[in-house]
mmCIF file of C-alpha atoms in Angstrom:
data_model
loop_
_atom_site.group_PDB
_atom_site.id
_atom_site.type_symbol
_atom_site.label_atom_id
_atom_site.label_comp_id
_atom_site.label_asym_id
_atom_site.label_seq_id
_atom_site.Cartn_x
_atom_site.Cartn_y
_atom_site.Cartn_z
ATOM 1 C CA UNK D 1 -39.493 1.788 4.021
ATOM 2 C CA UNK D 2 -40.158 -1.953 3.673
ATOM 3 C CA UNK D 3 -39.931 -2.450 7.466
ATOM 4 C CA UNK D 4 -42.549 0.267 8.102
ATOM 5 C CA UNK D 5 -44.864 -1.232 5.484
ATOM 6 C CA UNK D 6 -44.517 -4.712 7.010
ATOM 7 C CA UNK D 7 -45.123 -3.250 10.478
ATOM 8 C CA UNK D 8 -48.280 -1.509 9.235
ATOM 9 C CA UNK D 9 -49.639 -4.727 7.749
ATOM 10 C CA UNK D 10 -48.888 -6.652 10.953
ATOM 11 C CA UNK D 11 -50.473 -3.935 13.081
ATOM 12 C CA UNK D 12 -53.638 -3.760 10.958
ATOM 13 C CA UNK D 13 -53.925 -7.526 11.384
ATOM 14 C CA UNK D 14 -53.326 -7.513 15.156
ATOM 15 C CA UNK D 15 -55.484 -4.561 16.223
ATOM 16 C CA UNK D 16 -58.593 -6.687 15.687
ATOM 17 C CA UNK D 17 -57.629 -8.803 18.700
ATOM 18 C CA UNK D 18 -58.232 -5.800 20.980
ATOM 19 C CA UNK D 19 -61.401 -4.709 19.206
ATOM 20 C CA UNK D 20 -62.976 -8.183 19.232
ATOM 21 C CA UNK D 21 -61.895 -8.896 22.819
ATOM 22 C CA UNK D 22 -63.382 -5.630 24.107
ATOM 23 C CA UNK D 23 -66.530 -5.789 21.989
ATOM 24 C CA UNK D 24 -67.448 -9.396 22.718
ATOM 25 C CA UNK D 25 -65.563 -10.397 25.874
ATOM 26 C CA UNK D 26 -68.404 -9.440 28.195
ATOM 27 C CA UNK D 27 -70.606 -12.040 26.459
ATOM 28 C CA UNK D 28 -67.881 -14.562 25.615
ATOM 29 C CA UNK D 29 -65.402 -14.360 28.517
ATOM 30 C CA UNK D 30 -63.111 -16.915 26.915
ATOM 31 C CA UNK D 31 -62.000 -14.066 24.601
ATOM 32 C CA UNK D 32 -60.438 -12.475 27.674
ATOM 33 C CA UNK D 33 -57.743 -15.141 27.534
ATOM 34 C CA UNK D 34 -56.206 -13.223 24.633
ATOM 35 C CA UNK D 35 -54.934 -10.834 27.341
ATOM 36 C CA UNK D 36 -52.644 -13.277 29.212
ATOM 37 C CA UNK D 37 -51.506 -14.707 25.865
ATOM 38 C CA UNK D 38 -50.372 -11.244 24.756
ATOM 39 C CA UNK D 39 -48.803 -10.671 28.183
ATOM 40 C CA UNK D 40 -46.924 -13.965 27.894
ATOM 41 C CA UNK D 41 -45.764 -13.131 24.369
ATOM 42 C CA UNK D 42 -44.462 -9.794 25.636
ATOM 43 C CA UNK D 43 -42.624 -11.426 28.515
ATOM 44 C CA UNK D 44 -41.074 -14.165 26.354
ATOM 45 C CA UNK D 45 -40.163 -11.606 23.689
ATOM 46 C CA UNK D 46 -38.431 -9.448 26.297
ATOM 47 C CA UNK D 47 -36.080 -12.298 27.162
ATOM 48 C CA UNK D 48 -34.642 -12.066 23.663
ATOM 49 C CA UNK D 49 -35.330 -8.604 22.349
ATOM 50 C CA UNK D 50 -36.431 -6.112 25.013
ATOM 51 C CA UNK D 51 -39.563 -4.161 24.063
ATOM 52 C CA UNK D 52 -39.684 -5.309 20.446
ATOM 53 C CA UNK D 53 -43.108 -6.878 21.035
ATOM 54 C CA UNK D 54 -44.414 -3.526 22.365
ATOM 55 C CA UNK D 55 -43.500 -1.636 19.243
ATOM 56 C CA UNK D 56 -44.301 -4.256 16.654
ATOM 57 C CA UNK D 57 -46.516 -7.106 17.876
ATOM 58 C CA UNK D 58 -48.719 -5.737 20.657
ATOM 59 C CA UNK D 59 -52.382 -5.708 19.571
ATOM 60 C CA UNK D 60 -53.204 -2.729 21.803
ATOM 61 C CA UNK D 61 -50.148 -0.829 20.551
ATOM 62 C CA UNK D 62 -51.333 -1.592 17.027
ATOM 63 C CA UNK D 63 -54.787 -0.233 17.885
ATOM 64 C CA UNK D 64 -53.244 2.945 19.273
ATOM 65 C CA UNK D 65 -50.919 3.398 16.268
ATOM 66 C CA UNK D 66 -53.442 2.637 13.554
ATOM 67 C CA UNK D 67 -56.723 3.971 15.013
ATOM 68 C CA UNK D 68 -55.952 6.429 17.799
ATOM 69 C CA UNK D 69 -53.191 8.257 15.924
ATOM 70 C CA UNK D 70 -55.901 9.932 13.816
ATOM 71 C CA UNK D 71 -57.627 11.923 16.617
ATOM 72 C CA UNK D 72 -54.512 12.179 18.826
ATOM 73 C CA UNK D 73 -52.867 15.608 19.189
ATOM 74 C CA UNK D 74 -49.504 13.746 19.361
ATOM 75 C CA UNK D 75 -48.077 16.001 22.043
ATOM 76 C CA UNK D 76 -44.882 15.132 23.831
ATOM 77 C CA UNK D 77 -45.465 12.433 26.437
ATOM 78 C CA UNK D 78 -44.804 13.780 29.948
ATOM 79 C CA UNK D 79 -41.570 12.507 31.505
ATOM 80 C CA UNK D 80 -43.433 11.376 34.622
ATOM 81 C CA UNK D 81 -45.087 8.638 32.524
ATOM 82 C CA UNK D 82 -41.621 7.114 31.965
ATOM 83 C CA UNK D 83 -40.595 7.366 35.618
ATOM 84 C CA UNK D 84 -39.712 3.874 36.875
ATOM 85 C CA UNK D 85 -41.176 4.531 40.331
ATOM 86 C CA UNK D 86 -44.552 5.455 38.818
ATOM 87 C CA UNK D 87 -44.313 2.539 36.415
ATOM 88 C CA UNK D 88 -43.554 0.178 39.310
ATOM 89 C CA UNK D 89 -46.517 1.461 41.318
ATOM 90 C CA UNK D 90 -48.816 1.014 38.314
ATOM 91 C CA UNK D 91 -47.412 -2.469 37.662
ATOM 92 C CA UNK D 92 -47.909 -3.581 41.284
ATOM 93 C CA UNK D 93 -51.324 -1.907 41.497
ATOM 94 C CA UNK D 94 -52.773 -3.418 38.318
ATOM 95 C CA UNK D 95 -51.235 -6.864 38.812
ATOM 96 C CA UNK D 96 -52.394 -6.844 42.437
ATOM 97 C CA UNK D 97 -55.925 -5.851 41.428
ATOM 98 C CA UNK D 98 -55.986 -8.521 38.727
ATOM 99 C CA UNK D 99 -54.745 -11.188 41.156
ATOM 100 C CA UNK D 100 -57.303 -10.108 43.767
ATOM 101 C CA UNK D 101 -60.093 -10.367 41.199
ATOM 102 C CA UNK D 102 -58.894 -13.769 39.925
ATOM 103 C CA UNK D 103 -58.794 -15.151 43.463
ATOM 104 C CA UNK D 104 -62.423 -14.168 44.065
ATOM 105 C CA UNK D 105 -63.436 -17.242 42.085
ATOM 106 C CA UNK D 106 -60.269 -19.218 41.345
ATOM 107 C CA UNK D 107 -61.964 -22.342 39.982
ATOM 108 C CA UNK D 108 -64.209 -20.685 37.379
ATOM 109 C CA UNK D 109 -62.551 -20.325 33.981
ATOM 110 C CA UNK D 110 -65.289 -17.954 32.806
ATOM 111 C CA UNK D 111 -64.619 -15.702 35.788
ATOM 112 C CA UNK D 112 -60.937 -15.624 34.849
ATOM 113 C CA UNK D 113 -61.792 -14.741 31.243
ATOM 114 C CA UNK D 114 -64.108 -12.000 32.472
ATOM 115 C CA UNK D 115 -61.373 -10.577 34.744
ATOM 116 C CA UNK D 116 -58.898 -10.504 31.852
ATOM 117 C CA UNK D 117 -61.535 -8.840 29.661
ATOM 118 C CA UNK D 118 -62.236 -6.316 32.410
ATOM 119 C CA UNK D 119 -58.525 -5.474 32.734
ATOM 120 C CA UNK D 120 -58.337 -5.014 28.965
ATOM 121 C CA UNK D 121 -61.339 -2.670 28.963
ATOM 122 C CA UNK D 122 -60.040 -0.596 31.892
ATOM 123 C CA UNK D 123 -56.497 -0.203 30.610
ATOM 124 C CA UNK D 124 -57.522 0.369 26.997
ATOM 125 C CA UNK D 125 -60.021 2.975 28.208
ATOM 126 C CA UNK D 126 -57.230 4.773 30.059
ATOM 127 C CA UNK D 127 -55.086 4.526 26.940
ATOM 128 C CA UNK D 128 -57.833 5.980 24.730
ATOM 129 C CA UNK D 129 -58.320 8.955 27.054
ATOM 130 C CA UNK D 130 -54.561 9.585 27.075
ATOM 131 C CA UNK D 131 -54.437 9.201 23.287
ATOM 132 C CA UNK D 132 -57.098 11.880 22.908
ATOM 133 C CA UNK D 133 -55.367 14.261 25.323
ATOM 134 C CA UNK D 134 -51.632 13.615 24.892
ATOM 135 C CA UNK D 135 -50.341 11.021 22.400
ATOM 136 C CA UNK D 136 -51.680 7.781 20.948
ATOM 137 C CA UNK D 137 -48.922 5.782 22.647
ATOM 138 C CA UNK D 138 -48.954 7.590 26.031
ATOM 139 C CA UNK D 139 -50.309 4.447 27.725
ATOM 140 C CA UNK D 140 -47.418 2.437 26.317
ATOM 141 C CA UNK D 141 -44.883 4.570 28.181
ATOM 142 C CA UNK D 142 -46.067 3.091 31.508
ATOM 143 C CA UNK D 143 -47.872 -0.091 30.451
ATOM 144 C CA UNK D 144 -47.282 -2.763 33.124
ATOM 145 C CA UNK D 145 -46.195 -5.388 30.606
ATOM 146 C CA UNK D 146 -43.937 -2.847 28.865
ATOM 147 C CA UNK D 147 -42.451 -2.069 32.275
ATOM 148 C CA UNK D 148 -41.812 -5.775 32.803
ATOM 149 C CA UNK D 149 -40.305 -6.050 29.325
ATOM 150 C CA UNK D 150 -37.968 -3.141 30.068
ATOM 151 C CA UNK D 151 -36.868 -4.707 33.350
ATOM 152 C CA UNK D 152 -36.359 -8.192 31.908
ATOM 153 C CA UNK D 153 -34.991 -7.037 28.562
ATOM 154 C CA UNK D 154 -32.200 -5.034 30.161
ATOM 155 C CA UNK D 155 -32.737 -1.960 28.014
ATOM 156 C CA UNK D 156 -32.506 -3.797 24.686
ATOM 157 C CA UNK D 157 -34.675 -2.527 21.844
ATOM 158 C CA UNK D 158 -36.402 0.221 23.818
ATOM 159 C CA UNK D 159 -39.789 1.314 22.555
ATOM 160 C CA UNK D 160 -39.463 4.361 20.335
ATOM 161 C CA UNK D 161 -42.651 6.365 20.343
ATOM 162 C CA UNK D 162 -42.854 8.642 17.332
ATOM 163 C CA UNK D 163 -45.396 9.987 14.891
ATOM 164 C CA UNK D 164 -44.595 7.374 12.248
ATOM 165 C CA UNK D 165 -47.841 5.562 12.813
#
């Protein structure tokens, strides 16, 4: 019980990163740099503890658990979302698109912040739609950084998606 309470407190604290980044990143692109920081934290965390960051320290996961669990029908997540081929295609596609966009203006830090913000808006938007149709954590089952964490983490501490939001 104590672990779940601590997790809730941490998640309520972290979800504001996503909300503030999305709400203000278009005007203040530097906020977009929260995205690669979270990505880096997920990657570093995976070296030691698999997908622990996904389930406990990811700001977007916190947003989905704390906010989107309310309107979500919490249906079973389709198996195809967990398919490693699909996850690999999504990983390559989104990372390729992000790299392409970053290289359009590689010397402008504001452009980079805007690209990171844009990626956050697009992927969170997809996640919100899936949360409203399937399950609040449906996005997490094929999130590119979660896919990377699974690959690097060697199956340690796999993300358990349940209704204990």
